[in-house]
CSV table of C-alpha atoms in Angstrom, one decimal:
chain,number,residue,atom,x,y,z
A,1,UNK,CA,31.8,73.4,-55.2
A,2,UNK,CA,32.6,72.1,-51.8
A,3,UNK,CA,35.1,69.6,-53.3
A,4,UNK,CA,35.2,66.0,-54.5
A,5,UNK,CA,32.7,63.7,-52.8
A,6,UNK,CA,34.3,60.8,-51.0
A,7,UNK,CA,33.4,57.4,-52.5
A,8,UNK,CA,32.1,58.9,-55.7
A,9,UNK,CA,33.8,59.0,-59.1
A,10,UNK,CA,33.6,62.8,-59.5
A,11,UNK,CA,37.0,62.9,-61.3
A,12,UNK,CA,35.9,60.2,-63.8
A,13,UNK,CA,32.6,61.9,-64.3
A,14,UNK,CA,34.3,65.3,-65.0
A,15,UNK,CA,36.7,63.7,-67.4
A,16,UNK,CA,33.8,62.2,-69.3
A,17,UNK,CA,32.4,65.6,-70.1
A,18,UNK,CA,34.8,66.4,-73.0
A,19,UNK,CA,38.1,65.9,-74.7
A,20,UNK,CA,40.1,68.7,-72.9
A,21,UNK,CA,39.9,70.6,-69.6
A,22,UNK,CA,38.4,73.7,-71.1
A,23,UNK,CA,35.6,71.8,-72.8
A,24,UNK,CA,34.9,69.8,-69.6
A,25,UNK,CA,34.9,72.9,-67.5
A,26,UNK,CA,32.5,74.6,-69.8
A,27,UNK,CA,30.1,71.6,-69.9
A,28,UNK,CA,30.3,71.3,-66.1
A,29,UNK,CA,29.5,74.9,-65.5
A,30,UNK,CA,26.5,74.7,-67.9
A,31,UNK,CA,25.2,71.7,-66.0
A,32,UNK,CA,25.7,73.5,-62.7
A,33,UNK,CA,23.8,76.5,-63.9
A,34,UNK,CA,20.8,74.3,-64.6
A,35,UNK,CA,20.6,72.2,-61.3
A,36,UNK,CA,17.2,70.6,-62.3
A,37,UNK,CA,19.0,68.9,-65.1
A,38,UNK,CA,21.3,67.1,-62.7
A,39,UNK,CA,20.3,63.8,-61.2
A,40,UNK,CA,20.6,64.2,-57.5
A,41,UNK,CA,18.6,61.2,-56.5
A,42,UNK,CA,21.4,59.8,-54.3
A,43,UNK,CA,21.5,62.9,-52.2
A,44,UNK,CA,17.7,63.0,-52.1
A,45,UNK,CA,17.6,59.4,-50.9
A,46,UNK,CA,20.1,60.1,-48.1
A,47,UNK,CA,17.9,63.1,-47.0
A,48,UNK,CA,14.8,60.9,-47.1
A,49,UNK,CA,16.6,58.2,-45.0
A,50,UNK,CA,17.5,60.8,-42.4
A,51,UNK,CA,13.8,61.2,-41.6
A,52,UNK,CA,13.9,64.9,-40.9
A,53,UNK,CA,10.8,66.1,-39.0
A,54,UNK,CA,10.5,69.7,-40.1
A,55,UNK,CA,11.5,69.4,-43.7
A,56,UNK,CA,7.9,69.1,-45.0
A,57,UNK,CA,6.2,71.3,-42.5
A,58,UNK,CA,4.8,74.7,-43.6
A,59,UNK,CA,5.9,77.9,-41.9
A,60,UNK,CA,2.6,77.9,-40.0
A,61,UNK,CA,3.1,74.3,-38.8
A,62,UNK,CA,6.7,75.0,-37.7
A,63,UNK,CA,5.6,78.1,-35.8
A,64,UNK,CA,2.6,76.5,-34.0
A,65,UNK,CA,4.3,73.2,-33.2
A,66,UNK,CA,7.8,74.5,-32.4
A,67,UNK,CA,7.3,78.0,-31.2
A,68,UNK,CA,3.9,78.5,-29.8
A,69,UNK,CA,3.4,75.1,-28.1
A,70,UNK,CA,3.9,75.6,-24.4
A,71,UNK,CA,4.7,72.0,-23.4
A,72,UNK,CA,7.7,71.4,-25.7
A,73,UNK,CA,11.4,71.1,-24.9
A,74,UNK,CA,14.2,73.4,-26.2
A,75,UNK,CA,15.3,70.5,-28.3
A,76,UNK,CA,11.9,70.5,-30.0
A,77,UNK,CA,12.0,74.4,-30.4
A,78,UNK,CA,15.4,74.2,-32.0
A,79,UNK,CA,14.6,71.4,-34.3
A,80,UNK,CA,14.2,73.5,-37.4
A,81,UNK,CA,17.6,75.1,-37.1
A,82,UNK,CA,19.3,71.9,-36.2
A,83,UNK,CA,17.8,70.1,-39.2
A,84,UNK,CA,18.7,73.0,-41.5
A,85,UNK,CA,22.3,72.6,-40.3
A,86,UNK,CA,22.3,68.9,-41.0
A,87,UNK,CA,20.7,69.3,-44.4
A,88,UNK,CA,23.3,71.9,-45.3
A,89,UNK,CA,26.2,69.6,-44.5
A,90,UNK,CA,24.5,66.6,-46.2
A,91,UNK,CA,23.9,68.6,-49.4
A,92,UNK,CA,27.5,70.1,-49.4
A,93,UNK,CA,28.9,66.6,-49.1
A,94,UNK,CA,26.6,64.5,-51.2
A,95,UNK,CA,24.8,66.7,-53.7
A,96,UNK,CA,25.9,66.8,-57.4
A,97,UNK,CA,24.4,70.3,-57.5
A,98,UNK,CA,27.4,71.9,-56.0
A,99,UNK,CA,27.0,75.4,-57.4
A,100,UNK,CA,23.5,75.5,-56.0
A,101,UNK,CA,24.8,74.6,-52.6
A,102,UNK,CA,27.6,77.1,-52.7
A,103,UNK,CA,25.1,79.8,-53.7
A,104,UNK,CA,22.7,78.8,-51.0
A,105,UNK,CA,25.5,79.2,-48.5
A,106,UNK,CA,26.4,82.6,-50.0
A,107,UNK,CA,22.9,84.0,-49.9
A,108,UNK,CA,22.3,82.8,-46.4
A,109,UNK,CA,25.4,84.7,-45.4
A,110,UNK,CA,24.4,87.7,-47.4
A,111,UNK,CA,20.8,87.8,-46.0
A,112,UNK,CA,21.9,86.7,-42.5
A,113,UNK,CA,19.3,86.3,-39.8
A,114,UNK,CA,20.1,85.6,-36.1
A,115,UNK,CA,19.4,81.9,-35.5
A,116,UNK,CA,19.9,82.6,-31.7
A,117,UNK,CA,16.5,84.4,-31.8
A,118,UNK,CA,13.8,81.9,-30.8
A,119,UNK,CA,11.4,83.3,-33.5
A,120,UNK,CA,14.1,82.7,-36.2
A,121,UNK,CA,15.4,79.3,-35.1
A,122,UNK,CA,12.0,77.7,-34.9
A,123,UNK,CA,11.2,78.5,-38.6
A,124,UNK,CA,14.7,78.6,-40.1
A,125,UNK,CA,14.3,75.6,-42.4
A,126,UNK,CA,11.3,77.3,-44.0
A,127,UNK,CA,13.4,80.4,-44.7
A,128,UNK,CA,15.9,78.1,-46.5
A,129,UNK,CA,13.3,76.2,-48.4
A,130,UNK,CA,10.8,79.0,-49.4
A,131,UNK,CA,12.9,82.1,-49.5
A,132,UNK,CA,16.6,81.4,-50.3
A,133,UNK,CA,16.6,78.3,-52.4
A,134,UNK,CA,13.8,79.2,-54.8
A,135,UNK,CA,15.6,82.4,-55.6
A,136,UNK,CA,19.2,81.3,-55.9
A,137,UNK,CA,19.3,81.4,-59.7
A,138,UNK,CA,16.6,84.0,-60.2
A,139,UNK,CA,16.1,87.7,-60.2
A,140,UNK,CA,17.9,89.6,-57.4
A,141,UNK,CA,15.1,92.1,-56.9
A,142,UNK,CA,12.6,89.2,-56.4
A,143,UNK,CA,15.0,87.6,-53.9
A,144,UNK,CA,15.4,90.8,-52.0
A,145,UNK,CA,11.6,91.2,-51.8
A,146,UNK,CA,11.1,87.6,-50.6
A,147,UNK,CA,13.8,88.1,-48.0
A,148,UNK,CA,12.4,91.4,-46.9
A,149,UNK,CA,8.9,90.0,-46.4
A,150,UNK,CA,10.1,86.7,-44.8
A,151,UNK,CA,9.1,86.1,-41.2
A,152,UNK,CA,12.7,85.4,-39.9
A,153,UNK,CA,14.0,88.6,-41.5
A,154,UNK,CA,11.1,90.7,-40.1
A,155,UNK,CA,11.9,89.4,-36.6
A,156,UNK,CA,15.6,89.7,-37.1
A,157,UNK,CA,15.2,93.4,-38.0
A,158,UNK,CA,12.7,94.0,-35.2
A,159,UNK,CA,10.0,95.1,-37.6
A,160,UNK,CA,7.4,94.2,-35.1
A,161,UNK,CA,8.4,97.4,-33.3
A,162,UNK,CA,7.5,99.7,-36.2
A,163,UNK,CA,5.0,102.4,-35.6
A,164,UNK,CA,3.7,105.2,-37.8
A,165,UNK,CA,5.5,107.8,-35.7
A,166,UNK,CA,8.7,105.8,-35.1
A,167,UNK,CA,9.6,103.5,-38.0
A,168,UNK,CA,12.3,101.0,-37.5
A,169,UNK,CA,15.5,102.0,-39.3
A,170,UNK,CA,17.1,98.5,-39.5
A,171,UNK,CA,16.1,97.8,-43.1
């Protein structure tokens, strides 16, 4: 994980998982491999209190409201990527689902997109929520397909420039 959480009794919790370190570690790993079995309501409450704007918006809503709208500021255009950054830090610090957060970080790095591209940064949170996170513990082939078909990756790889006579070689 990302380390012990400040103000929480992680060490006490870990020690309650068994009689010796090997047993505790095995139980902890089993729990982490099934993140839905871990009560993460404290982290969820913190996220809800933060009142993120783009977290519940669909890809289409993010695109229309933060990319296509002509009368919006750069701050509004960049809101999705900024909120994704804040969510990442909040989850790393407060989530009890530490393996999930480490793997989310790993897969984002592995399937990197360029957040400096306006098309990517305006919908980045959707990429996190509908492409990366649902596939963290799943089938690699399915994740690869989801990433390859995702709007941010298609823009990142310049797939809009594909033609029958001159296909893009980036992917």
